[in-house]
Coordinates of C-alpha atoms in Angstrom, one line a residue:
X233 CA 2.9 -19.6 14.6
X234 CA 1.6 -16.5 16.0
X235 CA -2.1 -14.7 14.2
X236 CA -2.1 -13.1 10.9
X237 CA -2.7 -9.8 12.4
X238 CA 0.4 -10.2 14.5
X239 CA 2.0 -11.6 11.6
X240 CA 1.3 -8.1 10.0
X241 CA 1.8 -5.8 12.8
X242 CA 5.5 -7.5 13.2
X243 CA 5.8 -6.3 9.4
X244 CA 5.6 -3.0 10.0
X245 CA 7.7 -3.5 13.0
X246 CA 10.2 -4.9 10.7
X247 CA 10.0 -1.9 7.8
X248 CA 10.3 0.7 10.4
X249 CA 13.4 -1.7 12.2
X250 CA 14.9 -1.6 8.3
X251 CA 13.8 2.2 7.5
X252 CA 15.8 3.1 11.1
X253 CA 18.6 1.2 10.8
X254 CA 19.7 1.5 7.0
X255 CA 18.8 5.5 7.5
X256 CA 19.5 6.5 10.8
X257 CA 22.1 4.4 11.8
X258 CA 23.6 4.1 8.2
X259 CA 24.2 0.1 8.5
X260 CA 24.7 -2.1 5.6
X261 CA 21.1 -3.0 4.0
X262 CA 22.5 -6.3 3.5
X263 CA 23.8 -6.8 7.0
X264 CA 19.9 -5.5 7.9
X265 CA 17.8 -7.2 5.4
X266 CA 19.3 -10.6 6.3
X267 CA 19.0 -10.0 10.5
X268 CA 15.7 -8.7 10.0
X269 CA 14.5 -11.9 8.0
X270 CA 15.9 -14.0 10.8
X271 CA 14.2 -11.8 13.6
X272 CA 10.8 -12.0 11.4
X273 CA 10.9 -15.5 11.6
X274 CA 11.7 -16.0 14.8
X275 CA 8.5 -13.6 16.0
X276 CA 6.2 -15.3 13.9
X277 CA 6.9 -18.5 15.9
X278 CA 8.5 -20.1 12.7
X279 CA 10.4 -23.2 13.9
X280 CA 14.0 -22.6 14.4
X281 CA 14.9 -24.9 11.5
X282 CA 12.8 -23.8 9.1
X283 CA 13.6 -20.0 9.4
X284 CA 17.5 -21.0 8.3
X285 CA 16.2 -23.0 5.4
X286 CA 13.7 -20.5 4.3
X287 CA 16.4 -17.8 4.2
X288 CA 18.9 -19.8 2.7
X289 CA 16.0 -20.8 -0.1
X290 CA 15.1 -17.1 -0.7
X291 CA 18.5 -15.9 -1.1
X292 CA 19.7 -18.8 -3.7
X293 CA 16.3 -19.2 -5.9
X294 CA 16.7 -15.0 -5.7
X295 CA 20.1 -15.1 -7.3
X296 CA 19.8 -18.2 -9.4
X297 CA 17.1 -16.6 -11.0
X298 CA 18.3 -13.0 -11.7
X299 CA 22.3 -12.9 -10.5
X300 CA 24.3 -13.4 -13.7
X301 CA 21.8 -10.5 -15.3
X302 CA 22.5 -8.4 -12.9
X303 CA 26.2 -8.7 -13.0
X304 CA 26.2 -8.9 -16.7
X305 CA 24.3 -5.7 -16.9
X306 CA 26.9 -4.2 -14.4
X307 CA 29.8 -5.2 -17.1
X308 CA 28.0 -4.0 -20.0
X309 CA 27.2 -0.6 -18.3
X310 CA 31.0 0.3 -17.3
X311 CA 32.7 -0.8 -20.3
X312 CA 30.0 1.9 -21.9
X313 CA 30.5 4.5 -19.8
X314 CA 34.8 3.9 -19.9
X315 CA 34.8 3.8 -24.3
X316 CA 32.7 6.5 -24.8
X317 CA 29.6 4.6 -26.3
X318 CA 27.3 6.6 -23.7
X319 CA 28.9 9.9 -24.8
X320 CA 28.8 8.8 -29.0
X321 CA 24.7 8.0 -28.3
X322 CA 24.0 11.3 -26.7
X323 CA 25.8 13.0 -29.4
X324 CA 23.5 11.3 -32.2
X325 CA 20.8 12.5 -30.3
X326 CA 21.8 16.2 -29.8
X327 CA 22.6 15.9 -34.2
X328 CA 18.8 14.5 -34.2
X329 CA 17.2 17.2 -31.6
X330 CA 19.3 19.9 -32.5
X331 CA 21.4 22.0 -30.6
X332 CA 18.8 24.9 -29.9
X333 CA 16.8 22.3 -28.2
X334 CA 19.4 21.0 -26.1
X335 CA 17.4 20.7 -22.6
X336 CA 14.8 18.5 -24.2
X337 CA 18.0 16.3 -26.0
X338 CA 19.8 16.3 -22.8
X339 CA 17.0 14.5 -21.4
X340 CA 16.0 12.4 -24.2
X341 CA 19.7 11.4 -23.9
X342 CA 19.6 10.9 -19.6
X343 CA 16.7 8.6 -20.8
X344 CA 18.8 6.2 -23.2
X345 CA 22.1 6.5 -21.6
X346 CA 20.4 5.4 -18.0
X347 CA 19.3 2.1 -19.4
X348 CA 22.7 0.5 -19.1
X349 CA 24.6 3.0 -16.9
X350 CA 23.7 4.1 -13.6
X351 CA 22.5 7.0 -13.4
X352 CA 25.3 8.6 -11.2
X353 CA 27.7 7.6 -13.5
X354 CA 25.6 8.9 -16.4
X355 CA 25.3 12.5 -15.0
X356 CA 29.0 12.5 -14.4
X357 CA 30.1 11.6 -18.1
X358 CA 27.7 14.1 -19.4
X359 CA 28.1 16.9 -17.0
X360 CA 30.6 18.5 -19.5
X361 CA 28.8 18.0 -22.4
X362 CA 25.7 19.4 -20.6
X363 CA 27.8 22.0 -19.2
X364 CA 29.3 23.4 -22.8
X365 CA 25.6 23.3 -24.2
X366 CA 24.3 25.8 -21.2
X367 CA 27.7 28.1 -21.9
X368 CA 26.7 28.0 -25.7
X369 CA 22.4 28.2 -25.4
X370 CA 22.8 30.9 -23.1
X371 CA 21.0 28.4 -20.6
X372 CA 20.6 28.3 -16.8
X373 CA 22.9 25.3 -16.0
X374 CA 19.7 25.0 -13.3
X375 CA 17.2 24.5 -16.3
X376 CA 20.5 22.0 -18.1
X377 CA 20.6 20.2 -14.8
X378 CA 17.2 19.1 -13.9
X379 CA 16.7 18.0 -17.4
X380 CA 19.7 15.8 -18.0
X381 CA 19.3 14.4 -14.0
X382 CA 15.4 13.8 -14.1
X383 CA 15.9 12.0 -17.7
X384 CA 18.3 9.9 -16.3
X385 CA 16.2 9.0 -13.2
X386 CA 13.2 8.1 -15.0
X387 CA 14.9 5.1 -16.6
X388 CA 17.6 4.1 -13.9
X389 CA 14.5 3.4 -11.8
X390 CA 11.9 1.6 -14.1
X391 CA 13.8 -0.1 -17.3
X392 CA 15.9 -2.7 -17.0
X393 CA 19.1 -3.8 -17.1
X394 CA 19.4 -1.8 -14.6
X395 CA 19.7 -3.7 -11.8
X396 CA 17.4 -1.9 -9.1
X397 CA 14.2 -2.9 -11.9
X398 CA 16.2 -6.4 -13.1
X399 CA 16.5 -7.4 -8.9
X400 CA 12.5 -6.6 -8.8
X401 CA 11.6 -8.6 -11.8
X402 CA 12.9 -11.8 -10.5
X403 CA 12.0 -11.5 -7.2
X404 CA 8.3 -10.9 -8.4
X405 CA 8.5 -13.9 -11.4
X406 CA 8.0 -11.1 -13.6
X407 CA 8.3 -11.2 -17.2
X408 CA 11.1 -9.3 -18.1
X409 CA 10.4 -8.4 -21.9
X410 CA 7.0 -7.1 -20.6
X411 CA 8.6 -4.9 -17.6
X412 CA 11.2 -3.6 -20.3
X413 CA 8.1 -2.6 -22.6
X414 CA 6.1 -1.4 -19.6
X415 CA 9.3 0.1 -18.4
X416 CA 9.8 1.9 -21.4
X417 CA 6.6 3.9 -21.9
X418 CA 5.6 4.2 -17.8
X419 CA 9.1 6.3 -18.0
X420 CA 9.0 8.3 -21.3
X421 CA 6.0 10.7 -19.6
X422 CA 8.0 10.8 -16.3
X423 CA 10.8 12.6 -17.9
X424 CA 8.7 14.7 -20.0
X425 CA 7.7 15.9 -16.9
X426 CA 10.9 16.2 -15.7
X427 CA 11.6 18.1 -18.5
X428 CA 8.7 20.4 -18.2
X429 CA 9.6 21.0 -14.9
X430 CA 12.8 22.0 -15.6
X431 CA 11.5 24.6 -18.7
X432 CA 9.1 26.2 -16.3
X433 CA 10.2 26.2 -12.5
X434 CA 14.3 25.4 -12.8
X435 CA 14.5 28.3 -15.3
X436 CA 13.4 30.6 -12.5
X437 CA 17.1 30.1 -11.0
X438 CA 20.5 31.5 -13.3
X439 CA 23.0 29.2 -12.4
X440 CA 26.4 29.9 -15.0
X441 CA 28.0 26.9 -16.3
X442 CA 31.4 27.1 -15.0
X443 CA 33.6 25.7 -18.0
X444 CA 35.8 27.6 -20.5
X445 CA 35.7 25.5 -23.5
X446 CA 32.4 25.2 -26.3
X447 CA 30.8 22.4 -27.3
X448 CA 32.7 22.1 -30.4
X449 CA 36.6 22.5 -28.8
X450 CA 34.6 19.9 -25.9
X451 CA 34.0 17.4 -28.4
X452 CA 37.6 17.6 -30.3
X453 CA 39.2 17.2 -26.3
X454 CA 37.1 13.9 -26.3
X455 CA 39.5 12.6 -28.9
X456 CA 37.3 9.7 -31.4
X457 CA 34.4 8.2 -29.9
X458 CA 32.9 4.4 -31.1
X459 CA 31.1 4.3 -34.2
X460 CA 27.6 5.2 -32.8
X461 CA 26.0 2.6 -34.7
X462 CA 28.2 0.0 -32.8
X463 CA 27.7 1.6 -29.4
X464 CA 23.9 1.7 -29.6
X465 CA 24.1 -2.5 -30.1
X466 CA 24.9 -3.8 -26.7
X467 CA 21.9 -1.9 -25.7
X468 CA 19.7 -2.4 -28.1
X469 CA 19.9 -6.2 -29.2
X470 CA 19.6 -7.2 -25.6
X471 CA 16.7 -6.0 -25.2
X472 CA 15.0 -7.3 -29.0
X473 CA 15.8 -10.2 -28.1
X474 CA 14.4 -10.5 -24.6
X475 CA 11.2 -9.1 -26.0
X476 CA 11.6 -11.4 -29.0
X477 CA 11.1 -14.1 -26.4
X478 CA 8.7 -13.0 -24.8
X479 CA 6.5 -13.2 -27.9
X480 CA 7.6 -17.0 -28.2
X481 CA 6.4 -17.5 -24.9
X482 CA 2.5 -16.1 -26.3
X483 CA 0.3 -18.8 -25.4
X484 CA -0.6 -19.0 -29.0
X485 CA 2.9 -20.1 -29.7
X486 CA 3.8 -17.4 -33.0
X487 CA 6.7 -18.6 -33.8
X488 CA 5.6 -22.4 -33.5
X489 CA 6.5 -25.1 -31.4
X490 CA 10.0 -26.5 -33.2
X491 CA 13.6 -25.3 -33.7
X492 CA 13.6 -21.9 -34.3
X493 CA 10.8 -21.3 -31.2
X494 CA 13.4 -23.0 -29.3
X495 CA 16.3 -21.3 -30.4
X496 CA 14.7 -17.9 -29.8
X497 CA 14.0 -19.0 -25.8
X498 CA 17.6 -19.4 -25.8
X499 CA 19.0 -16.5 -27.6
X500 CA 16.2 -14.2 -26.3
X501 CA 16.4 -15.3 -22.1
X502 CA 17.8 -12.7 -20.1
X503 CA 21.2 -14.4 -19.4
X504 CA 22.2 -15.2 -22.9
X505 CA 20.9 -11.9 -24.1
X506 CA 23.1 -10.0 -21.6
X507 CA 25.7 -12.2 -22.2
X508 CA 25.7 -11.1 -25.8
X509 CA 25.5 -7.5 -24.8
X510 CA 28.7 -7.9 -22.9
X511 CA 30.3 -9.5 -25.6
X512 CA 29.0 -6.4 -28.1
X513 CA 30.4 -4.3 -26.0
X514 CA 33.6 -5.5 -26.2
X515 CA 33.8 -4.5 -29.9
X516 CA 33.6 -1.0 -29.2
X517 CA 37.1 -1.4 -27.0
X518 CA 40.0 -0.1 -28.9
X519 CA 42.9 -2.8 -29.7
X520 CA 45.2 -1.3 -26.7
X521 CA 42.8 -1.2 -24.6
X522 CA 41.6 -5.0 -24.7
X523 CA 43.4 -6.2 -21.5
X524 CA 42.4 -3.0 -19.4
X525 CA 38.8 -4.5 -19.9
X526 CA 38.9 -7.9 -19.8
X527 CA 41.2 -7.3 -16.4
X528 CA 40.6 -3.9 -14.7
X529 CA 37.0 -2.8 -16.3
X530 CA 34.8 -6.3 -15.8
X531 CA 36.7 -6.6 -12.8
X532 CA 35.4 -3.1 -11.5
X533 CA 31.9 -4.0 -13.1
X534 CA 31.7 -7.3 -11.2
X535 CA 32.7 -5.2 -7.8
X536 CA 30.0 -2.4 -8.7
X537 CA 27.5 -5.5 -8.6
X538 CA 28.7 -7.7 -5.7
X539 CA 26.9 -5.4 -3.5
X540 CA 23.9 -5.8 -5.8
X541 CA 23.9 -9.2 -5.8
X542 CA 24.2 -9.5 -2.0
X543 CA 21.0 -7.1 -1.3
X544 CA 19.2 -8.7 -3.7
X545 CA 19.9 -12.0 -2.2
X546 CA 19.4 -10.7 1.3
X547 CA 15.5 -9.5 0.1
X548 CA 14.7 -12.5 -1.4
X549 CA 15.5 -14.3 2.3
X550 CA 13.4 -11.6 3.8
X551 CA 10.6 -12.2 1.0
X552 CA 10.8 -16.1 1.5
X553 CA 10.2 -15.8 5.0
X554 CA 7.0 -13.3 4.8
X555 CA 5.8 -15.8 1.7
X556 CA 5.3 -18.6 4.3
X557 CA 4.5 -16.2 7.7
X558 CA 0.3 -16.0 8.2
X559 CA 0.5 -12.7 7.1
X560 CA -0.4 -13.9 3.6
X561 CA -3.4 -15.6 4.6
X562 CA -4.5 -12.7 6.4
X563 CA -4.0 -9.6 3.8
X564 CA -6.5 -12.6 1.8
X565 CA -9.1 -12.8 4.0
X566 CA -8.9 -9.1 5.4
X567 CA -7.6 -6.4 3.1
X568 CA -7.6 -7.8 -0.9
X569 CA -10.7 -5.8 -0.6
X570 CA -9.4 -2.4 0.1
X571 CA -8.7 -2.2 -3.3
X572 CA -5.2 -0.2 -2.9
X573 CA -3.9 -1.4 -6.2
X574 CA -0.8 0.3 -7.6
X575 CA -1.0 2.5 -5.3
X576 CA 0.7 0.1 -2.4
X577 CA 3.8 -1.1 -3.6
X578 CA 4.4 2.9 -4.7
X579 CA 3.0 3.8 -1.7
X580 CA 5.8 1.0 -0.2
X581 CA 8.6 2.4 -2.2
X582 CA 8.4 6.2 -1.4
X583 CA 8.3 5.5 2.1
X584 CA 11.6 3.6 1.7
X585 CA 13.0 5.9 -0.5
X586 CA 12.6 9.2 1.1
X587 CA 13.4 7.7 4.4
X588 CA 17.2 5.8 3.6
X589 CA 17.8 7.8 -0.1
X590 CA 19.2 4.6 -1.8
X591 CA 16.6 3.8 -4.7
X592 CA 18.0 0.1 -5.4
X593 CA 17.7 -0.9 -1.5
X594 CA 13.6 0.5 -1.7
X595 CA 13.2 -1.3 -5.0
X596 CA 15.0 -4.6 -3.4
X597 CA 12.9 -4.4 -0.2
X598 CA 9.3 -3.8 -1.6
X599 CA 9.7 -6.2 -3.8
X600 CA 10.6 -8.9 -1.2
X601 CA 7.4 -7.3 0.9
X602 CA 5.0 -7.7 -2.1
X603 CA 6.3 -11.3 -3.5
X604 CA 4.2 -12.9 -1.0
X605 CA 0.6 -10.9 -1.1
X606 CA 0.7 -10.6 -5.3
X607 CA -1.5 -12.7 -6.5
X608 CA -3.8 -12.0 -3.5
X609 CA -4.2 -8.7 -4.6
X610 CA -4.8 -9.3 -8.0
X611 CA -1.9 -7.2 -9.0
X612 CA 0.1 -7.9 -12.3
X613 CA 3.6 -8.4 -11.6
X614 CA 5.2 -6.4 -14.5
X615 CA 3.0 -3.3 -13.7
X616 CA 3.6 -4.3 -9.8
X617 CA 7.7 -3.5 -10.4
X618 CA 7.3 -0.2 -12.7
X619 CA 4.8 1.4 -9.5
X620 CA 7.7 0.0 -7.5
X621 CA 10.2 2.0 -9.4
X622 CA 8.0 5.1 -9.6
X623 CA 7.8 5.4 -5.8
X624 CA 11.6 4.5 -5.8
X625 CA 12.2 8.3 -7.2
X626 CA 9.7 9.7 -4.5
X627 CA 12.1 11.9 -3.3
X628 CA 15.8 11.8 -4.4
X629 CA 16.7 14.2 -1.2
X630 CA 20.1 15.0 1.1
X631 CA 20.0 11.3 2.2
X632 CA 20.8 10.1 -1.8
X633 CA 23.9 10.3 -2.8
X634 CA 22.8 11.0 -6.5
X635 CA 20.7 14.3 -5.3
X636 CA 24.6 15.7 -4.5
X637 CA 26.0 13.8 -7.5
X638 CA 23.6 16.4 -9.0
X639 CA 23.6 19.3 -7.0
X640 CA 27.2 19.3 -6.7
X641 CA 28.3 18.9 -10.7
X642 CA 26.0 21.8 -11.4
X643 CA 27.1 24.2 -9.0
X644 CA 23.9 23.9 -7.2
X645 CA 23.1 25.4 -3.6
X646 CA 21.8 22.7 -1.4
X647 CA 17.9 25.0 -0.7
X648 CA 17.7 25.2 -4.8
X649 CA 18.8 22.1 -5.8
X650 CA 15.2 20.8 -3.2
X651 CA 13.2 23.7 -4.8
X652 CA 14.4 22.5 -8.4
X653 CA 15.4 19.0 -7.9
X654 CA 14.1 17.5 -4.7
X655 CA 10.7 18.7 -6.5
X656 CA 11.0 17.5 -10.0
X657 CA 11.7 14.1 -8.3
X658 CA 8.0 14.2 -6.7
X659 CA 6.8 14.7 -10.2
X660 CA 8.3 12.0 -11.8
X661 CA 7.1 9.7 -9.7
X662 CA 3.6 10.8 -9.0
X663 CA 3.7 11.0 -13.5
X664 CA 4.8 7.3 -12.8
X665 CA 2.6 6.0 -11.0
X666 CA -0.5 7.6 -12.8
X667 CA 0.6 6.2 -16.5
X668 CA 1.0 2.7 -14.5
X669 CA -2.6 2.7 -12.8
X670 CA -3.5 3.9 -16.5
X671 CA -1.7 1.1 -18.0
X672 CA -3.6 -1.2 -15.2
X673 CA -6.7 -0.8 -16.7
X674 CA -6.0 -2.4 -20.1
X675 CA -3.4 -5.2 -18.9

């Protein structure tokens, strides 16, 4: 095979090939991510033989290891989003912020409801709600907007289940209670800042909420939402018991070495935990409604993550191939000492971001570029995929399709919605990244 520093050099080749392709050219970034691992392998001198089997490898241990999560959390997510369980949790947080606060509990609510839903879907289901709480504040739907969108980013991008964070984690062997803990607090100061941002530059801008109704002849068109006890759980319990399992797993073994440490490894690993979720989830489905989700509703979640899933699959080929390329080797011997840190897979991220606009595709595709150099650099894998997912925000621009998900919804010129949104974007992320390189220093 050809020199490390070739090895390299054909890297860049091939993230500039996938950058141009997926942004310019708008091809699939499976159809991409799957030609440009071939390609790699073939410039690196890889025999023929082994570049096949090493992309088969990648894309099955990729999916083995993270692909019913991923669809489960898909499931989970729609059948949310389609009872009104993400609308019944953003009302019990507006009754515990209060109503005069309602920018600060729309974002507080983007941040919860994010975690399951993606966070296209999220601003969508709570546009109206945001929209009848700007009509009855007396707030710029600008100030409204920015908050809700910015406290939805800040989640969709660093806690899973969501898949883009979920896809990372098990490309990178991460533990996956850790990234949800890690996840949880690297993305609680990114949308205070989002929030801030909103209070102090988005106010500058009066956009009117353009709906008729108020908030309280809103919530009686909603008709009756799930108990909001009940549509908290699928979220929730998923996640206590991932992290319950992760405790298990201490190397000082708390819960002990017999039954119950046993059962909690089953209950708590990712697959049965989501599993669970989806089967929580199903409680909050009225009686009438039962075969509409078990045919039409987990059919459409399974659809929304078939292109996941395929992505996914197709950076873990791309990340199999670098893994055994003398680029690894090289990056050892030459560059573990540049000391980069955190700072490269954000670094990694933005790049990908800004350039193609799809946040999931840059999470995907650093991940599979930093799978092989990890442990060279020194860099801890659960830290390694919330930097991932702080760049992955750096910057939601006319190339996302969330950016006029948002702009659009809100009644937001295209020029304000980059002075307000674009911008508060840049701030989450850099926020991100600097309580990760924070959190770097003690873990």
């Amino acid at each position: 095979m050809v020199s490390g520093g070739i090895a390299l050099f054909f890297l860049l080749l091939a993230v500039l090939a996938i950058i141009v392709l997926t942004a310019k050219y708008k091809m699939n970034a499976f159809v991409v991510l799957i030609g440009v691992a071939f390609l790699y392998g073939i410039a690196i001198g890889m025999p023929l033989k082994d570049v096949v089997a090493n992309v088969r490898t990648g894309f099955g241990n990729t999916l083995g290891y993270i692909g019913i999560v991923i669809v489960c959390g898909t499931i989970m997510g729609y059948i949310l989003e389609k009872t009104g369980a993400a609308l019944s949790m953003t009302q019990a947080i507006l009754k515990l912020v209060g109503r005069d606060r309602s920018a600060l509990a729309m974002s507080i609510a983007g941040y919860v409801v994010s975690i399951p839903v993606f966070c296209d879907s999220g601003y969508v289901i709570l546009t109206p709600l945001n929209k009848a709480l700007a009509k009855e504040t007396k707030t710029s739907m600008a100030v409204m907007a920015v908050a809700l969108s910015t406290g939805l980013y800040a989640t969709h991008t660093m806690v899973p289940p969501t898949p883009g964070p979920i896809a990372a984690a098990g490309t990178l062997k991460a533990d996956l209670g850790l990234v949800i803990v890690l996840g949880l607090i690297a993305a609680f100061p990114a949308m205070i800042a989002g929030y801030i941002w909103a209070k102090t530059v988005a106010k500058k801008y009066w956009i009117e909420a353009d709906i008729e109704v108020s908030y309280d002849e809103l919530l009686k068109q909603q008709g009756k939402l799930p108990n909001t006890f009940m549509s908290f759980m699928p979220l929730v319990v998923p996640i206590l018991l991932i992290l319950l399992k992760s405790v298990a797993d201490f190397p000082t073994k708390p819960f002990g070495g017999g039954g119950f440490a046993a059962f909690i490894s089953f209950i708590g690993d990712p697959v049965t935990a989501l599993m669970l979720g989806v089967i929580l989830s199903l409680f909050l489905v009225p009686k009438g409604s039962l075969g509409t989700a078990y045919h039409e509703w987990m059919g459409h979640g399974i659809r929304d993550a078939a292109i996941i899933l395929v992505i996914t699959g197709a950076g873990g080929s791309f990340g199999r191939i670098l893994q055994q390329s003398p680029m690894v080797e090289f990056i050892k011997t030459n560059l573990s000492g540049m000391h980069l840190g955190m700072l490269m897979p954000f670094i990694i991220a933005a790049a990908l971001k800004t350039a193609q606009g799809s946040s999931t595709v840059a999470i995907i595709t650093t991940s599979a570029i930093m799978a092989p150099i990890l442990s060279t650099l020194g860099l801890n894998p659960a830290l390694t995929v919330i930097a991932i997912g702080a760049g992955s925000m750096v910057v939601s621009h006319a190339n996302d399709s969330y950016f006029w998900v948002v702009s659009q919804f809100s009644n937001m010129e295209v020029s304000v919605a980059y002075k307000i949104y674009t911008s508060a974007t840049l701030v989450e992320g850099i926020v991100g990244i600097i309580v990760v390189m924070i959190m770097s220093i003690f873990i």
